[in-house]
Tab-separated table of C-alpha atoms and ligand atoms in Angstrom:
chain	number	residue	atom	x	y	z
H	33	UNK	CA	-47.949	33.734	-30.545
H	34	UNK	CA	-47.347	30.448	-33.102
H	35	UNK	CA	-49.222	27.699	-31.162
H	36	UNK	CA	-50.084	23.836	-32.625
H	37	UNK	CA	-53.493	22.121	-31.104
H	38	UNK	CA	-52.446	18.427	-31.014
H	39	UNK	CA	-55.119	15.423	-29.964
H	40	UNK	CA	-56.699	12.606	-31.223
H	41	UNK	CA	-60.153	13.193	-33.189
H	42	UNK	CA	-62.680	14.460	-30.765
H	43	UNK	CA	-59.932	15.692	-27.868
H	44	UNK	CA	-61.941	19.105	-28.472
H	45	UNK	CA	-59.176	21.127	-31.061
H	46	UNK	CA	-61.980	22.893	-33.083
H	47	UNK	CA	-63.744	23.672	-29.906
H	48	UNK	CA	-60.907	24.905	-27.971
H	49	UNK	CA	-59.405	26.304	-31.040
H	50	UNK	CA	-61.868	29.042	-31.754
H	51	UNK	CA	-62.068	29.684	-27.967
H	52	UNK	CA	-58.570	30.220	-27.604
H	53	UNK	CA	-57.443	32.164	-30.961
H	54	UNK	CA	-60.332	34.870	-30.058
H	55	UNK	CA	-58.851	35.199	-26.325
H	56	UNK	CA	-55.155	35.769	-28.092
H	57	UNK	CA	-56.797	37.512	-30.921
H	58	UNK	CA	-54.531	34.781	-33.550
H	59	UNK	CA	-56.499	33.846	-36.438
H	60	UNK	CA	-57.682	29.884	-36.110
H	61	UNK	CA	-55.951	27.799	-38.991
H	62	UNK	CA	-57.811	24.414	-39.239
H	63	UNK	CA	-56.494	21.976	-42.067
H	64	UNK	CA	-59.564	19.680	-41.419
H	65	UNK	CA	-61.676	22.986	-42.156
H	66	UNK	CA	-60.033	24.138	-45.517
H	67	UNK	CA	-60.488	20.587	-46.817
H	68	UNK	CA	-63.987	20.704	-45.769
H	69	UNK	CA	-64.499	24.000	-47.792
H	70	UNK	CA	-62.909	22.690	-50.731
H	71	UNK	CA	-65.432	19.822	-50.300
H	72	UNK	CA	-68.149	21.543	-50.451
H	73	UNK	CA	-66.964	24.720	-52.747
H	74	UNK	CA	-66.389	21.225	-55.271
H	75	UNK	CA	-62.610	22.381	-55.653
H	76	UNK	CA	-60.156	19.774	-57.431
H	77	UNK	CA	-58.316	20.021	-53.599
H	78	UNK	CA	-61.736	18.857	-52.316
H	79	UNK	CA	-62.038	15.993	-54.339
H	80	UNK	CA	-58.853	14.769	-53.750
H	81	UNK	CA	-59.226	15.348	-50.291
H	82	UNK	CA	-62.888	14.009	-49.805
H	83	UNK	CA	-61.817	10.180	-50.791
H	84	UNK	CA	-58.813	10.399	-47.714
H	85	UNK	CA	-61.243	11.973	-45.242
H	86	UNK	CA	-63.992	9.440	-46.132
H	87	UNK	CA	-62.232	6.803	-44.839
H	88	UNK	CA	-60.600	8.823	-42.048
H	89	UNK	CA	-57.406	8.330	-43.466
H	90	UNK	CA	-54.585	11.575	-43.986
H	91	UNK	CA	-54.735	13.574	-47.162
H	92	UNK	CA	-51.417	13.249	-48.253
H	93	UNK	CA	-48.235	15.176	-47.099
H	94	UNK	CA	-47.630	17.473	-50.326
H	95	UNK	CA	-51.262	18.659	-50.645
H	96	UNK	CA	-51.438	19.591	-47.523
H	97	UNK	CA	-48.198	21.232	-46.858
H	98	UNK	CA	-48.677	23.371	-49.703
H	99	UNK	CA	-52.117	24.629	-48.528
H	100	UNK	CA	-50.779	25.497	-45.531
H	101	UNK	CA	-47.986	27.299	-46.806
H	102	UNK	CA	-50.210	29.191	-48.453
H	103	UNK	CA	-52.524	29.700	-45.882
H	104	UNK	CA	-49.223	31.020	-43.313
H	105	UNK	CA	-48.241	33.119	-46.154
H	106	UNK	CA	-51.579	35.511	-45.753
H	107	UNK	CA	-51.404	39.193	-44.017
H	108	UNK	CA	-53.277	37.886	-40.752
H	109	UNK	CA	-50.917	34.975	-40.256
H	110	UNK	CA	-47.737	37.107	-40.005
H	111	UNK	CA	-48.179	38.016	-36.080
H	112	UNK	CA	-48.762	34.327	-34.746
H	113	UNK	CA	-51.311	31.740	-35.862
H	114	UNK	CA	-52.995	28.963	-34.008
H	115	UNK	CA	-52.900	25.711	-35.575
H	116	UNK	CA	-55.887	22.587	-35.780
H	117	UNK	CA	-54.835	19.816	-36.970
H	118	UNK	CA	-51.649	20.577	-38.552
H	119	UNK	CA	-49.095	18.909	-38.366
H	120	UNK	CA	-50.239	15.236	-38.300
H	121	UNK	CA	-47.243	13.411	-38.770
H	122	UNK	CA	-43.227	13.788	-38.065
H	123	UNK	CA	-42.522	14.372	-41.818
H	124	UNK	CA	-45.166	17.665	-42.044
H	125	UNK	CA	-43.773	18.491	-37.796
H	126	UNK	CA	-40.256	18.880	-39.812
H	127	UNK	CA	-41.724	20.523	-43.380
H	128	UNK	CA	-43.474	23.221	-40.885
H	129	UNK	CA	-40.142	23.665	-38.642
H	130	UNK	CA	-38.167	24.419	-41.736
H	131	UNK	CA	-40.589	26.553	-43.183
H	132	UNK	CA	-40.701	29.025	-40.142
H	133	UNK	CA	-36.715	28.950	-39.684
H	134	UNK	CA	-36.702	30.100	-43.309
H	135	UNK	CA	-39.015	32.718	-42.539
H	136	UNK	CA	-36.523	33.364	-39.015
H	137	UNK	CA	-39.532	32.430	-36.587
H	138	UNK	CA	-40.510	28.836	-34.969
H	139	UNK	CA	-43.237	27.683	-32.497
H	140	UNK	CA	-43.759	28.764	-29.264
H	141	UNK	CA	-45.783	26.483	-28.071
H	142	UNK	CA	-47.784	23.097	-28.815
H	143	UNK	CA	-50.584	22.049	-26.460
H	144	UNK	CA	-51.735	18.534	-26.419
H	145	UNK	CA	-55.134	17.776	-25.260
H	146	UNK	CA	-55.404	14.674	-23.516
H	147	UNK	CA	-58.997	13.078	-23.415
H	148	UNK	CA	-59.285	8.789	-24.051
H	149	UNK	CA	-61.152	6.865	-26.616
H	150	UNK	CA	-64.476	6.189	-25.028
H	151	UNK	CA	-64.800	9.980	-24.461
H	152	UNK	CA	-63.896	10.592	-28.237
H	153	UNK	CA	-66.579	8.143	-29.475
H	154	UNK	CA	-69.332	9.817	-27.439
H	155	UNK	CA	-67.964	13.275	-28.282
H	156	UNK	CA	-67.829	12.713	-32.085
H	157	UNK	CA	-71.582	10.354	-32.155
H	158	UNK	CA	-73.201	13.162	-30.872
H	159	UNK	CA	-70.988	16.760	-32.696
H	160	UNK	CA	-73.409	18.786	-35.222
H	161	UNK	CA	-71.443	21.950	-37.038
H	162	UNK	CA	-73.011	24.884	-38.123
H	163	UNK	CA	-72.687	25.130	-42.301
H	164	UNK	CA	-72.588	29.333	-41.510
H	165	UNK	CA	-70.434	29.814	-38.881
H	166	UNK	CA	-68.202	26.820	-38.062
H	167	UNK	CA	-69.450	26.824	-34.533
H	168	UNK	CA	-69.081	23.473	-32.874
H	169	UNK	CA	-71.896	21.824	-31.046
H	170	UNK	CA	-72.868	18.992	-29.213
H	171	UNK	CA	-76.455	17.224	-29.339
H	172	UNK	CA	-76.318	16.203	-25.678
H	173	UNK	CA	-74.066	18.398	-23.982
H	174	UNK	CA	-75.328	21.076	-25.280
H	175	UNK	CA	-79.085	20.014	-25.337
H	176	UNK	CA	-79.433	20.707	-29.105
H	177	UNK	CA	-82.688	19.428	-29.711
H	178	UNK	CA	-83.039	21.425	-33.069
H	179	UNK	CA	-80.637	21.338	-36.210
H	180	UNK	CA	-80.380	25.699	-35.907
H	181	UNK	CA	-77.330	26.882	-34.855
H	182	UNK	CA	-77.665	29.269	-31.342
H	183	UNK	CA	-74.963	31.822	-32.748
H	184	UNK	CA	-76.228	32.357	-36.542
H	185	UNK	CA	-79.199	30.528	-36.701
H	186	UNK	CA	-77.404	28.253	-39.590
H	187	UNK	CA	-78.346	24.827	-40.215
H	188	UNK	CA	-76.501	22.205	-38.177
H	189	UNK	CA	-75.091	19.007	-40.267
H	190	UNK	CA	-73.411	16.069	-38.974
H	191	UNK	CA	-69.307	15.048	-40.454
H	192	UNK	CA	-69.893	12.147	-43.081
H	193	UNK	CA	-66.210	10.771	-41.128
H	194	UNK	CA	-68.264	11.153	-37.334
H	195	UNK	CA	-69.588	7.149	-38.346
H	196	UNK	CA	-68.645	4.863	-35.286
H	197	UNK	CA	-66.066	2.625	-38.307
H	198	UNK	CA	-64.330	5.811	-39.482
H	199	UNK	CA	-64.240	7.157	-36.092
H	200	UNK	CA	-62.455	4.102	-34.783
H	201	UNK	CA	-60.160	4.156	-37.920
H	202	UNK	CA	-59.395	7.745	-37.425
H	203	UNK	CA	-58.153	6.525	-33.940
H	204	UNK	CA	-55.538	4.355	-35.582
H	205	UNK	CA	-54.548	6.366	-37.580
H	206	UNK	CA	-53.798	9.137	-34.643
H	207	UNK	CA	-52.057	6.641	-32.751
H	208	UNK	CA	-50.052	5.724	-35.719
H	209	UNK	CA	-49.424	8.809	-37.394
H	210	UNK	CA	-49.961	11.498	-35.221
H	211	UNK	CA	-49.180	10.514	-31.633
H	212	UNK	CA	-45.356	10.309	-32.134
H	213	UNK	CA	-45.944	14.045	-32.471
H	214	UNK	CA	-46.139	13.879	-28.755
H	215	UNK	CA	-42.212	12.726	-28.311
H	216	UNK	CA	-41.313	14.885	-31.302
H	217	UNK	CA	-42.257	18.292	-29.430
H	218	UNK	CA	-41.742	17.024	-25.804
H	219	UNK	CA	-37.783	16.135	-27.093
H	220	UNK	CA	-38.125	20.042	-28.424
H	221	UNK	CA	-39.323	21.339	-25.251
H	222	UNK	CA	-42.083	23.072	-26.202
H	223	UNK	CA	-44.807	20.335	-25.662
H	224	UNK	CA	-47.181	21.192	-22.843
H	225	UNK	CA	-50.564	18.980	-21.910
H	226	UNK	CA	-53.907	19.646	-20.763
H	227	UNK	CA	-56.809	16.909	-19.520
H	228	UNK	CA	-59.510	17.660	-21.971
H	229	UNK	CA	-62.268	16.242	-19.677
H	230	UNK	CA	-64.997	18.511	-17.854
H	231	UNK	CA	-66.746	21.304	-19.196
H	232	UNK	CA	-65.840	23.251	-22.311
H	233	UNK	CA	-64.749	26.300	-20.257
H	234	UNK	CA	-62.638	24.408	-17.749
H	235	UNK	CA	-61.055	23.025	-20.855
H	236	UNK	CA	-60.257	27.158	-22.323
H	237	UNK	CA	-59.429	27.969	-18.723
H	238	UNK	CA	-56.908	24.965	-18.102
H	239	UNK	CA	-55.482	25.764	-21.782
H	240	UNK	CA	-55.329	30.080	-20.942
H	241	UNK	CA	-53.337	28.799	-18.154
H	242	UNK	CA	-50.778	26.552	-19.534
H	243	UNK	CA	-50.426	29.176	-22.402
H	244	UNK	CA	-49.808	32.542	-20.252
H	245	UNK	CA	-46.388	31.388	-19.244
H	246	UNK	CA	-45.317	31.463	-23.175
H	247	UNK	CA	-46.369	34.943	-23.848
H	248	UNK	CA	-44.248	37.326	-24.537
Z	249	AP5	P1	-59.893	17.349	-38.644
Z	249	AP5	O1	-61.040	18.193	-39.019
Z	249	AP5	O2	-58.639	17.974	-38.177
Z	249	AP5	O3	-60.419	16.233	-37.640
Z	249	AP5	P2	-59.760	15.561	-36.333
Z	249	AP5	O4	-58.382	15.866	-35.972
Z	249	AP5	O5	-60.089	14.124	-36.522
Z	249	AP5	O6	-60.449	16.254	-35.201
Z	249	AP5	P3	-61.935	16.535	-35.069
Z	249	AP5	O7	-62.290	17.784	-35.843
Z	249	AP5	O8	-62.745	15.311	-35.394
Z	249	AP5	O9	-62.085	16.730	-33.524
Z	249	AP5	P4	-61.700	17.935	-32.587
Z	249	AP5	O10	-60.557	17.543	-31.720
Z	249	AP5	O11	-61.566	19.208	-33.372
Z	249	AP5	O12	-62.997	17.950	-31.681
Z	249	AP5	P5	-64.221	18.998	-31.626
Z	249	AP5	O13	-63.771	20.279	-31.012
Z	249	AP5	O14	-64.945	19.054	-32.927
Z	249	AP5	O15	-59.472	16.417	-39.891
Z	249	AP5	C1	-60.433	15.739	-40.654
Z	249	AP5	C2	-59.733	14.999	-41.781
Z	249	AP5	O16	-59.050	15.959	-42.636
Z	249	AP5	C3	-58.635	14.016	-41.362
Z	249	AP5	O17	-59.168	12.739	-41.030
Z	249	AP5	C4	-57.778	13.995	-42.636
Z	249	AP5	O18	-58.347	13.172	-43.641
Z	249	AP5	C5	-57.811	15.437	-43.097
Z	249	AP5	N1	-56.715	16.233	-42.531
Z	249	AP5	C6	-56.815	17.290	-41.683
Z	249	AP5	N2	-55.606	17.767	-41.372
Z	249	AP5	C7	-54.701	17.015	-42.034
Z	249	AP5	C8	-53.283	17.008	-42.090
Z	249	AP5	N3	-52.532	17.890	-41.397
Z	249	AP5	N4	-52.673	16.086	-42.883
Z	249	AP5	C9	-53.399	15.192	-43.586
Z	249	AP5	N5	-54.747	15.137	-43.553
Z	249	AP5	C10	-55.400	16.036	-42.787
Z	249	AP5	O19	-65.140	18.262	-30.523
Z	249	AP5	C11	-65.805	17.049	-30.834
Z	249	AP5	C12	-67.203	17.032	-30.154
Z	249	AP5	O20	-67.029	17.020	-28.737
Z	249	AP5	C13	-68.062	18.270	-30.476
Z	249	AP5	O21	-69.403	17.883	-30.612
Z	249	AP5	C14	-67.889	19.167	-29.231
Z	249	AP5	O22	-69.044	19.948	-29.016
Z	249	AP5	C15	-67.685	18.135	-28.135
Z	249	AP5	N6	-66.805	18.609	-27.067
Z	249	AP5	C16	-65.651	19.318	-27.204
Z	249	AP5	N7	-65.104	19.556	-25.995
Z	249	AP5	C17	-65.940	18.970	-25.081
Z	249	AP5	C18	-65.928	18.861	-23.644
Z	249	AP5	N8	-64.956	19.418	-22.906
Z	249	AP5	N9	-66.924	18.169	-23.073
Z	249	AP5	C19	-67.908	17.614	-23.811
Z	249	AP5	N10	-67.990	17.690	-25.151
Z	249	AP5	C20	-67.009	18.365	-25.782
């Protein structure tokens, strides 16, 4: 299955994301994670990328269509894929399009997950990440009162673009750049949405749900 996770920072993507590619077995394909291991791995990608995510602005179009094609072009991409965060805008919704047709597949499916901007703010004050495993937590919904992640036992760090400003910015910047999205697949017929509100797993089961019907 070729899915796209579309939602505003903090709708819950990287959450639901690593939730829902294990339950299709799909590797996860996070554009936000590949710039944040170039980042740290001190790449010349990461330094590029670093001074657009500081601000909570997009990395632009031709970096990151490239790294994805890259990524898409790997062995455990060729029997569907779920993608975080990409695309982000019409242009890269259209660069992605063409680059399937050309290899003869397309999407089957792009779930938006709706959640509003209070909810965001809260989600993103409080997210921690593990620096081992990726796993996402929360500090109050998930009563982290350590920095040790409960899977690995890595150390938990906070996003430098989780500040309140850049949070709000990223915001704009979704509803700028990234909401038309919404329109773009709904006119393709393949847009389907689910609330992102209540509990993690009522989130994955909601999502299962609205996925099944698209399986082949
Ligand atoms: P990216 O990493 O993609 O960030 P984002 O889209 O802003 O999304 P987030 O990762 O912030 O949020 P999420 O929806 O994944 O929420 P999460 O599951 O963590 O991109 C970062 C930057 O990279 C961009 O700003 C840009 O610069 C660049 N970039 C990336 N892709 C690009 C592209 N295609 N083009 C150009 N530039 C690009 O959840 C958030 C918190 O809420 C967590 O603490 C979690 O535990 C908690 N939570 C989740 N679900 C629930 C729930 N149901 N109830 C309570 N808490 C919950």
């Amino acid at each position: 299955m070729r899915l796209v996770l579309v939602g505003p920072p903090g709708a819950g993507k990287g959450t639901q994301a690593q939730f829902i590619a294990s339950n299709l077995s799909i590797p996860k394909i996070s554009t936000g994670d590949i710039f944040r291991a170039n980042v740290s791995g001190g790449t010349d990608l990461g330094k590029l990328a670093k001074t657009y995510m500081d601000r909570g602005d997009l990395v632009p179009d031709e970096v990151t269509i490239a790294m994805v094609r890259d990524r898409l072009s790997e062995d455990d991409a060729q029997d569907g894929f779920l993608l975080d965060g990409f695309p982000r805008n019409v242009a890269q919704a259209e660069i992605l399009r063409d680059m399937l047709k050309d290899w003869g597949l397309a999407l089957d499916l792009v779930l938006e997950l709706v959640v509003d901007d209070d909810e965001v703010v809260r989600r993103l004050a409080g997210r921690r990440t593990c620096s081992q495993c990726g796993r996402i937590w929360h500090v109050d919904f998930d009563d982290k009162k350590d920095d040790r992640c409960d899977a690995c036992g890595g150390t938990l760090f906070q996003r430098d673009d989780d500040k309140e400003e850049t949070v709000r910015h990223r915001l704009e910047v979704y509803q700028q750049q990234t909401a038309p999205l919404v329109s773009y697949y709904a006119a393709e017929q393949i847009l389907v949405g689910v609330d992102a509100t209540g509990p993690v797993e009522e989130v994955t089961r909601r999502a299962m749900d609205a996925i099944r019907p698209y399986m082949a």
